[in-house]
CSV table of C-alpha atoms and ligand atoms in Angstrom, one decimal:
chain,number,residue,atom,x,y,z
Y,1,MET,CA,-40.5,-45.8,-67.5
Y,2,THR,CA,-39.7,-45.2,-71.1
Y,3,ARG,CA,-36.6,-47.0,-72.5
Y,4,ARG,CA,-35.0,-46.3,-75.9
Y,5,THR,CA,-35.6,-49.4,-78.4
Y,6,ASP,CA,-32.4,-51.4,-79.4
Y,7,THR,CA,-32.1,-51.2,-82.7
Y,8,ALA,CA,-29.7,-54.1,-83.3
Y,9,LYS,CA,-32.2,-56.3,-82.1
Y,10,THR,CA,-33.6,-56.7,-85.4
Y,11,THR,CA,-30.5,-57.9,-87.0
Y,12,PRO,CA,-30.3,-61.8,-86.8
Y,13,VAL,CA,-26.7,-62.0,-84.4
Y,14,LYS,CA,-24.7,-65.0,-84.4
Y,15,ALA,CA,-24.3,-66.7,-80.9
Y,16,GLU,CA,-20.7,-66.2,-80.3
Y,17,ASP,CA,-21.4,-62.4,-81.1
Y,18,ARG,CA,-23.8,-62.3,-78.9
Y,19,GLU,CA,-21.8,-64.0,-76.1
Y,20,LYS,CA,-19.0,-60.9,-77.1
Y,21,ARG,CA,-21.4,-58.3,-76.6
Y,22,ALA,CA,-23.2,-59.2,-73.4
Y,23,PRO,CA,-22.1,-56.9,-70.9
Y,24,VAL,CA,-19.3,-57.7,-68.8
Y,25,GLY,CA,-21.2,-57.2,-65.3
Y,26,ASP,CA,-24.6,-57.8,-64.1
Y,27,LEU,CA,-25.2,-56.0,-61.0
Y,28,ALA,CA,-28.7,-54.7,-62.0
Y,29,LEU,CA,-29.4,-58.2,-63.3
Y,30,ARG,CA,-29.0,-59.6,-59.4
Y,31,GLY,CA,-30.6,-56.9,-57.6
Y,32,LEU,CA,-27.7,-55.0,-56.7
Y,33,GLY,CA,-28.4,-52.0,-59.0
Y,34,ASP,CA,-28.9,-49.6,-55.8
Y,35,LEU,CA,-27.5,-49.0,-52.4
Y,36,GLN,CA,-30.2,-50.5,-50.8
Y,37,GLY,CA,-29.5,-53.9,-52.6
Y,38,ILE,CA,-25.7,-54.0,-52.0
Y,39,VAL,CA,-26.4,-53.2,-48.4
Y,40,ALA,CA,-28.9,-55.8,-47.7
Y,41,HIS,CA,-26.6,-58.3,-50.1
Y,42,LEU,CA,-23.4,-57.8,-47.7
Y,43,ALA,CA,-25.6,-58.1,-44.6
Y,44,GLU,CA,-26.6,-61.4,-46.0
Y,45,ARG,CA,-22.8,-62.5,-46.5
Y,46,ARG,CA,-21.8,-61.2,-43.1
Y,47,ARG,CA,-19.7,-58.4,-44.4
Y,48,LEU,CA,-21.8,-55.6,-42.8
Y,49,ALA,CA,-21.2,-53.8,-39.4
Y,50,ARG,CA,-24.3,-52.2,-38.2
Y,51,VAL,CA,-24.1,-49.4,-35.7
Y,52,LYS,CA,-27.1,-48.9,-34.0
Y,53,THR,CA,-25.7,-46.7,-30.9
Y,54,GLU,CA,-26.5,-43.1,-32.1
Y,55,ALA,CA,-23.4,-41.4,-33.6
Y,56,ASP,CA,-22.6,-37.7,-34.2
Y,57,SER,CA,-21.8,-37.0,-37.9
Y,58,TYR,CA,-19.2,-34.7,-36.3
Y,59,LEU,CA,-15.9,-36.9,-36.0
Y,60,GLU,CA,-17.8,-39.4,-33.8
Y,61,LEU,CA,-19.1,-41.6,-36.8
Y,62,ALA,CA,-15.7,-41.5,-38.8
Y,63,GLY,CA,-13.9,-42.4,-35.5
Y,64,ILE,CA,-16.2,-45.5,-35.2
Y,65,ALA,CA,-16.2,-46.4,-38.7
Y,66,ARG,CA,-12.2,-46.0,-38.8
Y,67,ARG,CA,-12.0,-49.3,-36.2
Y,68,PHE,CA,-13.5,-51.2,-39.0
Y,69,HIS,CA,-11.1,-50.0,-41.4
Y,70,GLY,CA,-10.1,-52.4,-44.4
Y,71,GLY,CA,-12.7,-54.9,-42.8
Y,72,LYS,CA,-16.4,-55.0,-43.0
Y,73,ALA,CA,-18.4,-52.1,-44.2
Y,74,VAL,CA,-20.4,-50.2,-41.9
Y,75,TYR,CA,-23.9,-49.1,-41.6
Y,76,PHE,CA,-24.9,-46.7,-39.2
Y,77,GLU,CA,-28.6,-46.5,-38.1
Y,78,LYS,CA,-29.0,-43.5,-36.4
Y,79,VAL,CA,-27.0,-40.1,-36.9
Y,80,LYS,CA,-27.5,-37.6,-33.9
Y,81,GLY,CA,-30.1,-34.9,-35.3
Y,82,ARG,CA,-30.5,-36.2,-38.8
Y,83,ALA,CA,-33.2,-38.4,-40.1
Y,84,PHE,CA,-31.0,-40.3,-42.5
Y,85,PRO,CA,-28.6,-43.5,-42.1
Y,86,VAL,CA,-24.8,-43.4,-43.3
Y,87,PHE,CA,-23.2,-46.2,-45.4
Y,88,THR,CA,-19.5,-46.5,-45.5
Y,89,GLY,CA,-16.5,-49.1,-46.1
Y,90,LEU,CA,-18.0,-50.6,-49.4
Y,91,TYR,CA,-14.2,-49.7,-51.1
Y,92,TRP,CA,-11.6,-50.3,-48.6
Y,93,ASN,CA,-11.7,-54.1,-48.7
Y,94,ARG,CA,-11.8,-55.6,-52.3
Y,95,GLY,CA,-13.4,-58.5,-50.5
Y,96,LEU,CA,-16.3,-56.7,-50.5
Y,97,LEU,CA,-16.2,-55.5,-54.0
Y,98,ALA,CA,-15.5,-59.1,-55.1
Y,99,GLU,CA,-18.7,-60.1,-53.4
Y,100,VAL,CA,-20.7,-57.3,-55.2
Y,101,PHE,CA,-19.3,-57.9,-58.4
Y,102,ALA,CA,-19.1,-62.0,-57.9
Y,103,VAL,CA,-15.8,-62.3,-59.2
Y,104,PRO,CA,-12.6,-63.2,-57.4
Y,105,GLU,CA,-10.6,-60.0,-55.9
Y,106,GLY,CA,-7.5,-60.1,-58.9
Y,107,ARG,CA,-10.2,-60.1,-61.1
Y,108,LEU,CA,-11.8,-56.7,-60.3
Y,109,PRO,CA,-9.5,-54.3,-61.9
Y,110,PHE,CA,-9.7,-56.5,-65.7
Y,111,LEU,CA,-13.5,-56.5,-64.8
Y,112,VAL,CA,-13.3,-52.8,-65.0
Y,113,ALA,CA,-10.7,-52.5,-67.9
Y,114,ASP,CA,-13.0,-55.0,-69.7
Y,115,ALA,CA,-16.0,-52.9,-69.2
Y,116,VAL,CA,-14.0,-49.7,-70.3
Y,117,ALA,CA,-13.0,-51.7,-73.6
Y,118,GLN,CA,-16.3,-52.6,-74.4
Y,119,TRP,CA,-18.0,-49.6,-73.9
Y,120,GLN,CA,-15.0,-47.8,-76.5
Y,121,GLN,CA,-16.3,-50.8,-79.0
Y,122,SER,CA,-19.7,-50.2,-78.5
Y,123,PRO,CA,-21.1,-48.5,-76.0
Y,124,LEU,CA,-24.5,-49.0,-73.9
Y,125,HIS,CA,-25.6,-45.2,-73.9
Y,126,PRO,CA,-27.4,-44.0,-70.8
Y,127,VAL,CA,-31.1,-43.9,-71.4
Y,128,GLY,CA,-33.7,-41.1,-69.9
Y,129,VAL,CA,-36.5,-42.0,-67.5
Y,130,ALA,CA,-39.4,-39.7,-66.3
Y,131,ASP,CA,-39.5,-41.1,-62.7
Y,132,ALA,CA,-36.7,-42.2,-60.5
Y,133,PRO,CA,-36.2,-43.5,-57.0
Y,134,SER,CA,-33.8,-40.8,-56.7
Y,135,GLN,CA,-36.7,-38.1,-56.9
Y,136,GLU,CA,-39.2,-39.8,-54.7
Y,137,VAL,CA,-39.2,-36.7,-52.7
Y,138,VAL,CA,-38.5,-33.2,-53.9
Y,139,GLU,CA,-37.1,-31.1,-50.7
Y,140,LYS,CA,-39.6,-28.0,-50.4
Y,141,ARG,CA,-36.5,-26.3,-48.8
Y,142,VAL,CA,-32.6,-26.8,-49.2
Y,143,ASP,CA,-30.7,-27.2,-45.9
Y,144,LEU,CA,-27.4,-29.5,-46.2
Y,145,GLY,CA,-27.7,-29.1,-42.3
Y,146,ARG,CA,-30.4,-31.8,-42.3
Y,147,LEU,CA,-28.1,-34.2,-44.0
Y,148,PRO,CA,-25.9,-36.7,-42.3
Y,149,ILE,CA,-22.9,-35.4,-44.0
Y,150,PRO,CA,-19.8,-36.5,-42.1
Y,151,GLN,CA,-16.7,-34.3,-41.0
Y,152,ALA,CA,-14.3,-37.4,-40.7
Y,153,GLY,CA,-10.7,-35.6,-40.0
Y,154,LEU,CA,-10.1,-33.5,-36.7
Y,155,GLU,CA,-8.7,-30.4,-38.6
Y,156,GLU,CA,-11.0,-30.2,-41.6
Y,157,GLY,CA,-12.5,-27.4,-42.4
Y,158,GLY,CA,-16.0,-28.4,-42.1
Y,159,PRO,CA,-18.3,-31.7,-43.4
Y,160,TYR,CA,-17.4,-33.4,-46.5
Y,161,LEU,CA,-19.0,-35.1,-49.5
Y,162,THR,CA,-16.5,-37.3,-50.5
Y,163,SER,CA,-17.9,-39.9,-52.7
Y,164,SER,CA,-20.9,-37.9,-54.7
Y,165,VAL,CA,-20.6,-38.5,-58.4
Y,166,VAL,CA,-20.8,-35.0,-60.4
Y,167,ILE,CA,-22.7,-34.9,-63.6
Y,168,ALA,CA,-22.4,-31.8,-65.7
Y,169,LYS,CA,-22.8,-30.9,-69.6
Y,170,ASP,CA,-20.3,-29.5,-71.8
Y,171,PRO,CA,-21.3,-25.9,-72.3
Y,172,ASP,CA,-20.2,-26.1,-76.2
Y,173,THR,CA,-21.2,-29.7,-77.3
Y,174,GLY,CA,-23.6,-30.8,-74.2
Y,175,VAL,CA,-21.4,-34.3,-73.9
Y,176,ARG,CA,-22.0,-35.3,-70.5
Y,177,ASN,CA,-19.2,-36.0,-67.7
Y,178,ALA,CA,-19.3,-37.4,-64.6
Y,179,SER,CA,-16.3,-37.3,-62.2
Y,180,ILE,CA,-15.9,-37.3,-58.3
Y,181,MET,CA,-14.6,-34.1,-56.5
Y,182,ARG,CA,-14.3,-33.2,-52.8
Y,183,PHE,CA,-17.2,-30.9,-51.8
Y,184,MET,CA,-17.0,-29.1,-48.4
Y,185,VAL,CA,-20.4,-27.7,-46.7
Y,186,THR,CA,-20.2,-23.8,-45.8
Y,187,GLY,CA,-23.7,-23.3,-45.5
Y,188,ARG,CA,-27.6,-24.0,-45.8
Y,189,ASP,CA,-27.5,-24.4,-49.5
Y,190,ARG,CA,-23.4,-23.4,-50.0
Y,191,LEU,CA,-20.5,-25.7,-50.8
Y,192,THR,CA,-17.1,-25.3,-51.6
Y,193,CYS,CA,-15.1,-27.7,-54.3
Y,194,LEU,CA,-11.7,-28.5,-55.4
Y,195,MET,CA,-11.9,-28.9,-59.4
Y,196,ASP,CA,-8.5,-30.2,-60.5
Y,197,ILE,CA,-6.8,-28.7,-63.5
Y,198,GLY,CA,-6.6,-30.7,-66.4
Y,199,ARG,CA,-10.3,-32.4,-65.6
Y,200,HIS,CA,-12.9,-32.3,-67.9
Y,201,LEU,CA,-15.4,-30.8,-65.4
Y,202,ARG,CA,-12.6,-27.8,-64.9
Y,203,ASP,CA,-12.8,-27.6,-68.6
Y,204,TYR,CA,-16.4,-27.1,-69.0
Y,205,TYR,CA,-16.5,-24.8,-66.1
Y,206,GLU,CA,-13.7,-22.2,-67.3
Y,207,ARG,CA,-15.8,-22.1,-70.4
Y,208,ALA,CA,-18.9,-21.3,-68.9
Y,209,GLU,CA,-17.1,-18.7,-66.3
Y,210,ALA,CA,-15.5,-16.8,-69.5
Y,211,ARG,CA,-19.1,-15.9,-70.6
Y,212,GLY,CA,-19.7,-14.8,-67.0
Y,213,GLU,CA,-22.0,-18.1,-66.8
Y,214,PRO,CA,-22.5,-20.8,-63.9
Y,215,LEU,CA,-21.8,-24.2,-64.5
Y,216,GLN,CA,-25.1,-26.4,-63.7
Y,217,VAL,CA,-24.5,-29.7,-61.9
Y,218,THR,CA,-26.2,-32.6,-60.2
Y,219,ILE,CA,-24.3,-34.0,-57.2
Y,220,ASN,CA,-25.4,-37.5,-56.8
Y,221,ASN,CA,-25.2,-39.7,-53.8
Y,222,GLY,CA,-24.9,-43.2,-53.0
Y,223,VAL,CA,-24.4,-44.2,-56.6
Y,224,ASN,CA,-23.9,-47.8,-57.4
Y,225,PRO,CA,-19.7,-48.8,-57.8
Y,226,ALA,CA,-20.6,-49.2,-61.6
Y,227,VAL,CA,-21.6,-45.6,-61.6
Y,228,HIS,CA,-18.3,-44.7,-59.7
Y,229,PHE,CA,-16.1,-46.5,-61.5
Y,230,ALA,CA,-17.3,-45.1,-64.6
Y,231,ALA,CA,-16.9,-41.5,-63.2
Y,232,VAL,CA,-13.1,-42.1,-62.2
Y,233,VAL,CA,-11.7,-43.8,-65.9
Y,234,PRO,CA,-9.1,-41.4,-66.8
Y,235,GLY,CA,-9.6,-38.9,-69.6
Y,236,SER,CA,-7.0,-41.1,-71.6
Y,237,ALA,CA,-9.8,-44.1,-71.7
Y,238,ALA,CA,-12.7,-42.0,-71.8
Y,239,PRO,CA,-11.7,-38.2,-73.9
Y,240,ILE,CA,-13.7,-35.0,-73.3
Y,241,ASP,CA,-16.1,-35.7,-76.7
Y,242,THR,CA,-17.2,-39.1,-74.8
Y,243,ASP,CA,-20.1,-39.5,-72.0
Y,244,GLU,CA,-18.0,-42.1,-69.7
Y,245,LEU,CA,-21.5,-42.7,-67.8
Y,246,GLY,CA,-22.0,-45.4,-70.6
Y,247,ILE,CA,-19.1,-47.6,-68.9
Y,248,ALA,CA,-21.8,-48.2,-66.1
Y,249,GLY,CA,-24.0,-49.9,-68.1
Y,250,HIS,CA,-21.5,-52.6,-68.9
Y,251,LEU,CA,-21.1,-53.2,-65.3
Y,252,LEU,CA,-24.5,-53.3,-64.6
Y,253,GLY,CA,-25.8,-55.4,-67.4
Y,254,ALA,CA,-28.4,-52.8,-68.4
Y,255,PRO,CA,-27.9,-48.9,-69.5
Y,256,LEU,CA,-27.7,-46.5,-66.8
Y,257,GLU,CA,-30.6,-44.4,-65.9
Y,258,LEU,CA,-30.9,-40.8,-65.6
Y,259,VAL,CA,-33.6,-38.8,-64.7
Y,260,PRO,CA,-33.6,-34.8,-65.5
Y,261,GLY,CA,-32.7,-32.3,-63.0
Y,262,ARG,CA,-35.8,-30.3,-61.5
Y,263,THR,CA,-33.7,-27.1,-61.2
Y,264,VAL,CA,-30.9,-27.6,-63.5
Y,265,ASP,CA,-30.8,-28.8,-67.2
Y,266,VAL,CA,-28.6,-31.6,-66.2
Y,267,GLU,CA,-29.3,-35.2,-65.5
Y,268,GLY,CA,-29.0,-37.0,-62.1
Y,269,VAL,CA,-28.5,-41.0,-61.6
Y,270,ALA,CA,-32.1,-42.5,-61.2
Y,271,SER,CA,-30.7,-44.9,-58.6
Y,272,ALA,CA,-28.9,-42.5,-56.5
Y,273,GLN,CA,-30.0,-41.9,-53.0
Y,274,PHE,CA,-29.8,-38.2,-53.1
Y,275,ILE,CA,-29.3,-35.7,-55.9
Y,276,LEU,CA,-28.0,-32.0,-55.1
Y,277,GLU,CA,-29.1,-29.8,-57.7
Y,278,ALA,CA,-26.3,-26.8,-58.0
Y,279,GLU,CA,-24.5,-24.3,-60.1
Y,280,ILE,CA,-20.7,-23.6,-59.5
Y,281,LEU,CA,-20.7,-19.9,-59.6
Y,282,PRO,CA,-18.6,-17.7,-62.1
Y,283,HIS,CA,-15.6,-15.5,-60.4
Y,284,VAL,CA,-16.9,-16.9,-57.1
Y,285,ARG,CA,-14.3,-18.0,-54.6
Y,286,GLU,CA,-14.4,-18.5,-51.0
Y,287,PRO,CA,-12.3,-20.9,-48.3
Y,288,GLU,CA,-12.1,-24.5,-49.0
Y,289,GLY,CA,-10.2,-26.8,-46.5
Y,290,PRO,CA,-8.4,-27.9,-44.5
Y,291,ALA,CA,-9.6,-31.3,-46.1
Y,292,ALA,CA,-8.2,-35.3,-45.8
Y,293,GLU,CA,-6.5,-35.6,-48.8
Y,294,VAL,CA,-5.4,-39.6,-50.6
Y,295,THR,CA,-1.9,-38.9,-49.1
Y,296,GLY,CA,-3.0,-39.0,-45.7
Y,297,TYR,CA,-2.1,-35.4,-45.3
Y,298,TYR,CA,-4.6,-32.5,-45.0
Y,299,ALA,CA,-4.9,-30.4,-48.3
Y,300,GLU,CA,-4.5,-26.3,-47.4
Y,301,ARG,CA,-7.2,-24.1,-46.8
Y,302,ALA,CA,-7.5,-21.8,-49.9
Y,303,ASP,CA,-9.9,-19.9,-51.6
Y,304,ARG,CA,-11.6,-22.1,-53.8
Y,305,TRP,CA,-14.9,-22.6,-56.4
Y,306,VAL,CA,-18.3,-22.2,-54.9
Y,307,ALA,CA,-21.3,-24.2,-55.8
Y,308,ARG,CA,-25.2,-22.9,-54.8
Y,309,VAL,CA,-27.4,-25.7,-54.0
Y,310,THR,CA,-30.6,-25.1,-55.9
Y,311,GLY,CA,-32.4,-28.2,-55.1
Y,312,VAL,CA,-32.5,-31.5,-53.4
Y,313,THR,CA,-34.1,-34.6,-54.1
Y,314,ARG,CA,-34.2,-38.3,-52.6
Y,315,ARG,CA,-35.5,-41.5,-52.0
Y,316,GLU,CA,-38.2,-42.0,-49.2
Y,317,ASP,CA,-35.6,-43.7,-47.4
Y,318,PRO,CA,-32.3,-42.7,-48.4
Y,319,ILE,CA,-28.9,-44.0,-47.1
Y,320,TRP,CA,-26.1,-41.2,-47.1
Y,321,HIS,CA,-22.6,-42.6,-48.6
Y,322,THR,CA,-19.9,-41.6,-47.6
Y,323,ILE,CA,-16.0,-42.5,-48.2
Y,324,ILE,CA,-13.4,-42.5,-45.3
Y,325,PRO,CA,-10.5,-41.1,-46.2
Y,326,GLY,CA,-7.7,-44.0,-46.2
Y,327,GLN,CA,-7.7,-47.4,-48.1
Y,328,GLU,CA,-11.3,-46.7,-49.2
Y,329,VAL,CA,-10.0,-43.8,-51.7
Y,330,TYR,CA,-7.1,-46.5,-52.7
Y,331,ASN,CA,-9.4,-48.6,-54.1
Y,332,ALA,CA,-12.1,-46.5,-55.1
Y,333,VAL,CA,-9.3,-44.8,-57.6
Y,334,GLY,CA,-6.8,-47.4,-57.8
Y,335,LEU,CA,-8.8,-50.5,-59.3
Y,336,VAL,CA,-9.5,-48.3,-62.2
Y,337,ALA,CA,-5.7,-46.9,-62.7
Y,338,GLU,CA,-4.6,-50.4,-62.2
Y,339,ALA,CA,-6.7,-51.6,-65.2
Y,340,SER,CA,-5.7,-48.6,-67.5
Y,341,ILE,CA,-1.8,-49.3,-66.4
Y,342,PHE,CA,-2.3,-52.9,-67.3
Y,343,ARG,CA,-3.8,-52.5,-70.7
Y,344,LEU,CA,-1.0,-49.5,-71.7
Y,345,VAL,CA,1.7,-51.6,-70.3
Y,346,SER,CA,1.0,-54.9,-71.7
Y,347,ARG,CA,0.6,-53.5,-75.3
Y,348,GLN,CA,4.3,-52.9,-75.1
Y,349,ILE,CA,5.5,-55.8,-72.9
Y,350,PRO,CA,4.6,-59.2,-73.2
Y,351,GLY,CA,4.1,-61.6,-70.0
Y,352,VAL,CA,2.7,-58.7,-68.0
Y,353,ARG,CA,0.3,-60.6,-65.6
Y,354,ALA,CA,-1.2,-57.9,-63.4
Y,355,VAL,CA,-0.6,-54.7,-61.9
Y,356,TYR,CA,-1.8,-53.3,-58.1
Y,357,LEU,CA,-1.1,-50.2,-56.6
Y,358,SER,CA,-0.4,-51.0,-52.8
Y,359,TYR,CA,-2.2,-49.5,-49.9
Y,360,GLY,CA,0.9,-48.3,-48.4
Y,361,GLY,CA,1.7,-46.2,-51.5
Y,362,CYS,CA,-1.5,-44.4,-51.2
Y,363,GLY,CA,-3.1,-46.5,-54.1
Y,364,PHE,CA,-1.5,-44.2,-56.2
Y,365,TYR,CA,2.4,-43.8,-55.8
Y,366,HIS,CA,3.7,-47.3,-55.8
Y,367,ALA,CA,2.8,-49.8,-58.5
Y,368,VAL,CA,4.0,-53.4,-58.3
Y,369,VAL,CA,3.7,-55.3,-61.7
Y,370,GLN,CA,4.0,-59.0,-61.8
Y,371,LEU,CA,5.9,-60.4,-64.8
Y,372,GLU,CA,6.3,-63.5,-66.5
Y,373,LYS,CA,9.7,-62.8,-67.9
Y,374,THR,CA,10.0,-64.3,-71.6
Y,375,SER,CA,13.3,-62.9,-71.8
Y,376,GLU,CA,16.0,-60.8,-69.3
Y,377,GLY,CA,16.1,-57.2,-69.8
Y,378,LEU,CA,12.0,-57.1,-70.0
Y,379,GLN,CA,11.5,-56.0,-66.6
Y,380,ARG,CA,13.6,-53.2,-66.9
Y,381,ASN,CA,11.7,-52.1,-70.2
Y,382,ALA,CA,8.5,-52.6,-67.7
Y,383,ILE,CA,9.4,-50.5,-65.4
Y,384,LEU,CA,9.7,-47.8,-67.6
Y,385,ALA,CA,6.5,-48.3,-69.5
Y,386,THR,CA,4.6,-48.3,-66.0
Y,387,PHE,CA,5.9,-45.2,-65.1
Y,388,GLY,CA,4.9,-43.7,-68.6
Y,389,ALA,CA,1.2,-45.2,-68.2
Y,390,PHE,CA,0.6,-43.3,-65.2
Y,391,PRO,CA,3.0,-40.3,-64.3
Y,392,PRO,CA,1.8,-39.8,-60.5
Y,393,LEU,CA,3.9,-43.2,-59.8
Y,394,LYS,CA,6.6,-42.8,-57.6
Y,395,GLN,CA,7.8,-46.3,-57.3
Y,396,VAL,CA,7.4,-49.3,-59.9
Y,397,THR,CA,8.6,-52.6,-58.6
Y,398,VAL,CA,8.5,-55.5,-60.8
Y,399,VAL,CA,8.0,-59.3,-59.6
Y,400,ASP,CA,8.3,-62.6,-61.3
Y,401,GLU,CA,4.9,-64.7,-61.6
Y,402,ASP,CA,5.4,-66.6,-58.4
Y,403,VAL,CA,5.1,-63.6,-56.2
Y,404,ASP,CA,1.5,-62.7,-54.8
Y,405,ILE,CA,1.7,-58.8,-55.7
Y,406,TYR,CA,-1.3,-58.1,-53.4
Y,407,ASP,CA,0.5,-59.4,-50.1
Y,408,PRO,CA,3.4,-56.4,-49.2
Y,409,ARG,CA,5.1,-59.3,-47.5
Y,410,ASP,CA,5.6,-61.4,-50.2
Y,411,VAL,CA,6.6,-58.4,-52.3
Y,412,GLU,CA,9.3,-57.8,-49.8
Y,413,TRP,CA,10.3,-61.3,-49.8
Y,414,ALA,CA,11.2,-60.9,-53.3
Y,415,ILE,CA,12.8,-57.8,-52.9
Y,416,ALA,CA,15.0,-59.6,-50.0
Y,417,THR,CA,16.0,-62.5,-51.9
Y,418,ARG,CA,16.2,-61.4,-55.6
Y,419,LEU,CA,17.5,-57.6,-55.7
Y,420,ARG,CA,20.6,-56.6,-55.4
Y,421,PRO,CA,20.6,-53.0,-54.9
Y,422,ASP,CA,23.7,-52.0,-56.6
Y,423,ARG,CA,22.5,-53.3,-60.1
Y,424,ASP,CA,18.5,-53.7,-59.3
Y,425,VAL,CA,17.5,-50.2,-58.2
Y,426,ILE,CA,17.0,-47.6,-60.9
Y,427,LEU,CA,16.6,-43.8,-60.1
Y,428,ILE,CA,15.1,-41.2,-62.2
Y,429,PRO,CA,15.7,-37.9,-60.9
Y,430,GLU,CA,13.7,-34.4,-61.3
Y,431,ALA,CA,10.8,-36.2,-63.2
Y,432,ARG,CA,7.0,-35.1,-63.1
Y,433,GLY,CA,5.1,-37.0,-60.3
Y,434,HIS,CA,2.0,-35.6,-58.4
Y,435,GLU,CA,1.9,-32.3,-56.7
Y,436,LEU,CA,-0.2,-33.5,-53.8
Y,437,ASN,CA,2.7,-35.8,-52.8
Y,438,PRO,CA,4.5,-33.7,-50.1
Y,439,VAL,CA,8.2,-35.0,-51.0
Y,440,THR,CA,7.9,-33.9,-54.5
Y,441,ASP,CA,8.7,-30.0,-55.1
Y,442,GLY,CA,5.2,-28.9,-57.0
Y,443,GLY,CA,5.0,-32.7,-58.5
Y,444,ILE,CA,8.7,-32.6,-59.3
Y,445,GLY,CA,10.7,-35.6,-57.9
Y,446,CYS,CA,12.8,-38.6,-58.0
Y,447,LYS,CA,11.1,-42.1,-59.2
Y,448,ILE,CA,12.4,-45.2,-58.2
Y,449,GLY,CA,12.5,-48.6,-60.0
Y,450,LEU,CA,12.8,-52.1,-58.3
Y,451,ASP,CA,13.8,-54.9,-60.1
Y,452,ALA,CA,13.0,-57.5,-58.0
Y,453,THR,CA,12.6,-60.3,-60.8
Y,454,ALA,CA,15.2,-63.5,-60.3
Y,455,PRO,CA,17.8,-63.7,-62.5
Y,456,PRO,CA,17.8,-66.0,-65.0
Y,457,PRO,CA,16.4,-69.4,-64.1
Y,458,VAL,CA,18.8,-70.9,-61.7
Y,459,PRO,CA,18.5,-73.4,-58.9
Y,460,GLN,CA,18.8,-71.0,-55.7
Y,461,PHE,CA,15.8,-69.0,-57.1
Y,462,GLN,CA,13.3,-71.9,-57.4
Y,463,ARG,CA,10.8,-71.2,-54.5
Y,464,LEU,CA,10.0,-73.5,-51.8
Y,465,ALA,CA,6.6,-75.3,-52.5
Y,466,PHE,CA,4.6,-77.3,-50.7
Y,467,LYS,CA,1.9,-80.1,-51.2
Y,468,GLN,CA,-1.8,-78.7,-51.9
Y,469,VAL,CA,-4.2,-80.2,-49.5
Y,470,ASN,CA,-8.0,-79.9,-48.2
Y,471,VAL,CA,-7.7,-79.3,-44.4
Y,472,ALA,CA,-11.4,-80.5,-44.1
Y,473,ASP,CA,-10.4,-83.7,-45.1
Y,474,TYR,CA,-8.4,-84.5,-41.5
Y,475,GLU,CA,-9.3,-84.6,-37.9
Y,476,ILE,CA,-7.3,-81.8,-36.3
Y,477,GLU,CA,-7.8,-80.7,-32.5
Y,478,GLU,CA,-6.9,-77.2,-32.2
T,1,MN,MN1,-15.3,-36.8,-69.0
């Protein structure tokens, strides 16, 4: 393997600067640079369920996985008619991610935010390598039917790739982009996909299509969560002229390694499980959907973009990675959104402690903001700033610092005992929201702000508290 030399090494660095420059994460240094390491780590910590009975990738696998939803991650050892195991659930419980990143759960969004900030200041760029685990085996013939790609939802149009990271290069500048989108399998070497408007990948594709050219991509399955989070960092934090894959290095503790594609002029992730090399065809549209969406509904079937798979490479013993619709998607995207909302809002409002996009709000529509109110009225400004920071939001609830924003019961308690509906509910009609939310009119809808903070300190809002004890110190029979 070849590594680019770090020229900064030749300049003496003060100890405190070195401390500042140390990457915020260290996954690669702890043997968690790939899915094999992560699966083993979760198993060791008793956070993994192993399904030993053979499961069908058509509906059955997701049905089993769903029974563990929000709990342990799930590893399917045997998939009917397929040679490879399947892993899911890594993102559906923040406790699992906290175990992997070795930080408390509440620290997770800040870890991602810190990695993004550090990357913006002094990026650890990805490095090229010639040999990669993800190319240990080059499939002689492309046949997506051999892969254990699940169909999860009963009414979905086919098997879906839900968690694969797509890498492409800007057709004009060559700058790399990483993103996640859904792909439905429609043939031995054919996929249909959704390219959201406003995304960098869509921009790349439209410029290639205007020249009558396909857009070459690698579709990387089974990547490290560091790579996953890098790919979902929004364009506001990683503009179109930057390569957001660099962010992964700040979570891994080492530059991300990339390997050249065999049939496309785009790199793939060296530590991935599988790489599908493909080209998104110009001027071709074919049916895609229905698809399970973040809203908990099916996205409609329609003619959408088509990718032709030109090559498949993999590890010798790869694990197919999938995300089951639901809480997994909320964390996979929500954590990064929370981090960017927190950064933007705390720039304007002093005292913001944390932001959470709740599961009940699809990890996308409902934000809870924890605020240490230094002066009355700031909580209302925080509501406005939060809506401004993340337009898909429909509801923002602001609570005091004594409320656990990760516990929906505690948030409801604050609403029950501190919010006066005639005074503390703010409605913003006809505002731009998220068009996938079916209660909007094509994205236009009403937003609601809930001020559930206590009025200025008066005794009746002092919360009941108990002595902290260690239960292990007491002899108790249950
Ligand atoms: Mn980008």
